[in-house]
Coordinates of C-alpha atoms in Angstrom, one line a residue:
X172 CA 4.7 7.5 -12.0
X173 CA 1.4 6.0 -10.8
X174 CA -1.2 7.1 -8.8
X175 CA -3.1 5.1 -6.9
X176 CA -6.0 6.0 -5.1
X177 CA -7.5 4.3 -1.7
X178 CA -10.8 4.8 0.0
X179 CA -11.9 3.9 3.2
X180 CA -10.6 0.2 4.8
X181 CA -7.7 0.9 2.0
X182 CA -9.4 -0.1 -0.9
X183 CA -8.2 0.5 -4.2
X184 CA -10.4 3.1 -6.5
X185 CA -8.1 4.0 -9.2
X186 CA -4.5 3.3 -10.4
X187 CA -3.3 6.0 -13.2
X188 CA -0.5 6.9 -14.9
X189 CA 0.6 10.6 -14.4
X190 CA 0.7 12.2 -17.2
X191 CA 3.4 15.1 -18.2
X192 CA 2.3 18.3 -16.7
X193 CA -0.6 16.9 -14.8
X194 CA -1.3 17.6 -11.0
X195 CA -2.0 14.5 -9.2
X196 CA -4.7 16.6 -7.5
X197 CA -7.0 17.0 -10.9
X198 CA -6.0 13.5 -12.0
X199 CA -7.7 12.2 -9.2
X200 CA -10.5 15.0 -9.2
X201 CA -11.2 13.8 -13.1
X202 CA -11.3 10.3 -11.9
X203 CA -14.4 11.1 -9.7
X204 CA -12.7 11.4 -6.2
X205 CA -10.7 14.3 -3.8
X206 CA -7.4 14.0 -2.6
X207 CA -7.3 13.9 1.6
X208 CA -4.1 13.1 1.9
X209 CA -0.7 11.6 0.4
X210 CA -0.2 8.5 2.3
X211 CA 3.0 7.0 0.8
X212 CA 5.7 6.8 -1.9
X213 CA 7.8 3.6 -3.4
X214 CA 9.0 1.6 -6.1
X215 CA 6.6 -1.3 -6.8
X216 CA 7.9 -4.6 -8.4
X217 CA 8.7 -3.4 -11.8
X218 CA 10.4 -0.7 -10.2
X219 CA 7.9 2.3 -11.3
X220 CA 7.4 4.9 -8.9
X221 CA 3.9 5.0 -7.0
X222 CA 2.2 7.4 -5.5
X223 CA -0.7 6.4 -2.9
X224 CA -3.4 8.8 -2.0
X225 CA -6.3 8.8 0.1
X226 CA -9.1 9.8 -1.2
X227 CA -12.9 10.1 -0.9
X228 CA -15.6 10.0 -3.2
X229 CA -16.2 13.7 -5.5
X230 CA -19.3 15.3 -4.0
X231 CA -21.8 18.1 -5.6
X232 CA -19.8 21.3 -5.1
X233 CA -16.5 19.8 -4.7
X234 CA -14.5 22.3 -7.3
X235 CA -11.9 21.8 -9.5
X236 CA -8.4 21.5 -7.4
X237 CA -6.9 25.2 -8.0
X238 CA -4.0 24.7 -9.9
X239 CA -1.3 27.3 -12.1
X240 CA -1.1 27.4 -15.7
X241 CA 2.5 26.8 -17.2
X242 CA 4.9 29.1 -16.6
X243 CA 7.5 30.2 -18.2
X244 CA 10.8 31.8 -17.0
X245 CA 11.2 35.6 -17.2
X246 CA 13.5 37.1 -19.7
X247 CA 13.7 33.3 -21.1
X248 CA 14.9 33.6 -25.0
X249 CA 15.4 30.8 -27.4
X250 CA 16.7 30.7 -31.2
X251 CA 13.8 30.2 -33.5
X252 CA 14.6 26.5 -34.6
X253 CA 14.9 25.5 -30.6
X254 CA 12.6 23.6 -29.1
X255 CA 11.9 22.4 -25.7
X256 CA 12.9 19.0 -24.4
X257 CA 10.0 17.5 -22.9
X258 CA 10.9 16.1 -18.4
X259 CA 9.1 14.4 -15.8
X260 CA 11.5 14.7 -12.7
X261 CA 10.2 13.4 -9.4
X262 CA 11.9 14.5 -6.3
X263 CA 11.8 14.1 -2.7
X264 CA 12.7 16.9 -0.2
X265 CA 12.4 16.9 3.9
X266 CA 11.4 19.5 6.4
X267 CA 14.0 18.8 8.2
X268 CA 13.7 20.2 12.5
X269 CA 15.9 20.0 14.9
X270 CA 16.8 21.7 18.3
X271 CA 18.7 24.5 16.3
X272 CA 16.0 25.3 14.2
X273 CA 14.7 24.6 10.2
X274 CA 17.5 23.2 8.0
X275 CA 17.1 25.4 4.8
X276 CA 19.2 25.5 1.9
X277 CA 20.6 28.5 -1.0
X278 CA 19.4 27.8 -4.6
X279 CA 22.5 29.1 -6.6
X280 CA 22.8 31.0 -9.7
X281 CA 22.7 27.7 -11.6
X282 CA 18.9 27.8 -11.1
X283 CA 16.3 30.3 -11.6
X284 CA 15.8 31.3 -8.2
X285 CA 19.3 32.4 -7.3
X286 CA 19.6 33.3 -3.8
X287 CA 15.7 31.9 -2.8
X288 CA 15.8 29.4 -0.4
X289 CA 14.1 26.1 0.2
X290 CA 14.2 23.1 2.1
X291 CA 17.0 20.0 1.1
X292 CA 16.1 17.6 -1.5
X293 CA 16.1 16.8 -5.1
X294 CA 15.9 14.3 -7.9
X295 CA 15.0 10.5 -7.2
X296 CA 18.1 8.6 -9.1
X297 CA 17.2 5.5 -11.2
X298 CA 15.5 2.4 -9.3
X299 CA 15.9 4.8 -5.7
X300 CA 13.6 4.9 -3.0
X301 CA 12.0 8.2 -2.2
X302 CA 13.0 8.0 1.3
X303 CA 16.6 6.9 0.4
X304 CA 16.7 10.0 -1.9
X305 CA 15.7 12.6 1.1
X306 CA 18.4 11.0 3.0
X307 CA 21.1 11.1 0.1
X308 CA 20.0 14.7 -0.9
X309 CA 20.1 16.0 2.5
X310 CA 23.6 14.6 3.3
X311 CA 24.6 16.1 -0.1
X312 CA 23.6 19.6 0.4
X313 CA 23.5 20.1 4.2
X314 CA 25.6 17.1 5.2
X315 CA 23.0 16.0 8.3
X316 CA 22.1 12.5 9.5
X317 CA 18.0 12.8 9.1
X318 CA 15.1 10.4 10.2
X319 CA 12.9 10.4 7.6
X320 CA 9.1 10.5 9.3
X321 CA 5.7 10.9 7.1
X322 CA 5.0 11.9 3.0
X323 CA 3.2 14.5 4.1
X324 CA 2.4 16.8 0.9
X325 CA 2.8 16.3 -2.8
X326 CA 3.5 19.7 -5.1
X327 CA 3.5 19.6 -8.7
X328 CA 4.7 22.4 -10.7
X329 CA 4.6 22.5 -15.0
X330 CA 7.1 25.7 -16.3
X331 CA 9.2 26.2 -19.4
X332 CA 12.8 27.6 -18.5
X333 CA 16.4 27.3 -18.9
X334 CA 18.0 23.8 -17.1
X335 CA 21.1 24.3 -15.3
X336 CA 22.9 22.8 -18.1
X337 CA 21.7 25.7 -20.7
X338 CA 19.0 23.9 -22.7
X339 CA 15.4 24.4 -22.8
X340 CA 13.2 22.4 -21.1
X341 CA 9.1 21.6 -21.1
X342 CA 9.5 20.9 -17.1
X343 CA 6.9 19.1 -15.0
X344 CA 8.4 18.9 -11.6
X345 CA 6.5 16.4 -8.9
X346 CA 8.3 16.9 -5.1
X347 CA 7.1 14.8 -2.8
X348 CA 7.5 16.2 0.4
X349 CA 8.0 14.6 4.6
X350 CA 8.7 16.0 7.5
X351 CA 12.1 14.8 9.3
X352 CA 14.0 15.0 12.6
X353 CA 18.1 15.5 13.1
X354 CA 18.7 13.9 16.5
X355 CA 22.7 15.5 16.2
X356 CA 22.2 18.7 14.4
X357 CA 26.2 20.3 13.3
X358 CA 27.0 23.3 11.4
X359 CA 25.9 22.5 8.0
X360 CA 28.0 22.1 5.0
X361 CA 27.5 21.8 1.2
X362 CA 29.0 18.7 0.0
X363 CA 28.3 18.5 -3.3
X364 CA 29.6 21.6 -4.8
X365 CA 29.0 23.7 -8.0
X366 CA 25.4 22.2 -8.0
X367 CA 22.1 24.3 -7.5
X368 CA 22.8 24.4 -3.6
X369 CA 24.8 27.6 -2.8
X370 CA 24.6 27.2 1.0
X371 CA 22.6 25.5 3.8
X372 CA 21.7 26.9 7.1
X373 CA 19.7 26.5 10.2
X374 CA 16.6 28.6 10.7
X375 CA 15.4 29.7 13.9
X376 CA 11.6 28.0 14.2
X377 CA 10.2 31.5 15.2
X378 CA 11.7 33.3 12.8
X379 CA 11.0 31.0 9.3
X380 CA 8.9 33.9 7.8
X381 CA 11.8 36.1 7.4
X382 CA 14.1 33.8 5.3
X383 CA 13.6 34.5 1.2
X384 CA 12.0 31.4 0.2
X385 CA 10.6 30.8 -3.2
X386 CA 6.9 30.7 -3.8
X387 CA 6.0 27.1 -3.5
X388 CA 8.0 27.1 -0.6
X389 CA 6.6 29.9 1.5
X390 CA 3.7 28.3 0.6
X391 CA 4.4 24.5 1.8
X392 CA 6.0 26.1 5.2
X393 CA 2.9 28.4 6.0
X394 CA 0.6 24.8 5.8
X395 CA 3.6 22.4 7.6
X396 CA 4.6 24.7 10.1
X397 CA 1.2 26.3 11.3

């Protein structure tokens, strides 16, 4: 992935590969600016995923953008001669509204947040659009018909754990994240089956706090849905 920064009148300040386990955030922070806001995702010519950020210049007490250290998942145990493989996955998710509610979905006991919940999404396929892999992933797991509106936050998260296919991975997950409408909301159903959705469900607006989501989640909702 790149990331490209603009400034004010959309003018180009930086354009930077992202390295493995590095947050956007402190990649442009290191570069001399602050991120204000995502302001799209796409494949340029080549193909290659960009990211564009707005940004302004870094000021005198601007501090470093707060960010975790790698984590690694609890109770994780490896033979002594295995070692990590080293991913990069980008993925696009959608907080999906409609006139029944939030469209959440299960996390299964293929990940390691069995039973957390989270909002539709997943990985970007080969040569996809983001916005075409929110649409994809949400017909996948929920089987709605979304409108895709605006990238509207960009989380990155660096753990080692256990990938739903049993090896070991170094993971840096990037999600970029827009909000998105269902104009014909219907009971939801998991299409692709014996993944890492277990379920999918609407969630009453006024009652979102109550759901089990996971921490980046929670944490995403409290900011979109304020």
């Amino acid at each position: 992935m790149r990331v490209v920064g603009v400034a004010a009148r959309h003018r180009q300040v930086f354009d930077r590969r992202l390295e493995h386990g590095v947050d956007p955030r402190v990649l442009a922070y290191e570069a001399g600016w602050v991120v204000l806001r995502p302001v799209e995702a796409d494949l340029d010519a080549d193909g290659e995923l960009r990211l564009v950020l707005k940004v302004r210049h870094r000021r005198e007490g601007d501090g470093h953008p707060r960010t975790r250290k790698p984590g690694r998942d609890r109770g994780l145990r490896s033979a002594p001669d295995e070692q990590p493989v080293v991913r990069q996955r980008f993925a696009a998710y959608a907080v999906v509204k409609s006139e029944r509610g939030l469209l959440a979905t299960e996390y299964s006991d293929l990940t390691a947040v069995n039973g957390r919940w989270g909002m539709p999404g997943g990985g970007l396929d080969e040569g996809e659009e983001p916005v075409h892999a929110v649409e994809r992933e949400v017909d996948e797991e929920t089987g709605q018909v979304v409108e895709i509106g605006e990238l509207v936050l960009v989380q990155s998260s660096h753990w080692v754990g256990r990938s739903p296919h049993g090896g070991i991975e170094d993971f840096h997950a990037v999600r970029l994240i827009y909000r998105a409408t269902c104009p014909e909301p219907t009971d939801p159903v998991v299409h692709d089956q014996g993944g890492t959705t277990a379920s999918a469900r609407w969630v009453p607006l006024d009652a979102w706090a109550d759901t089990p989501w996971t921490a980046n989640w929670r944490q995403a909702l409290k900011r979109l849905l304020r």
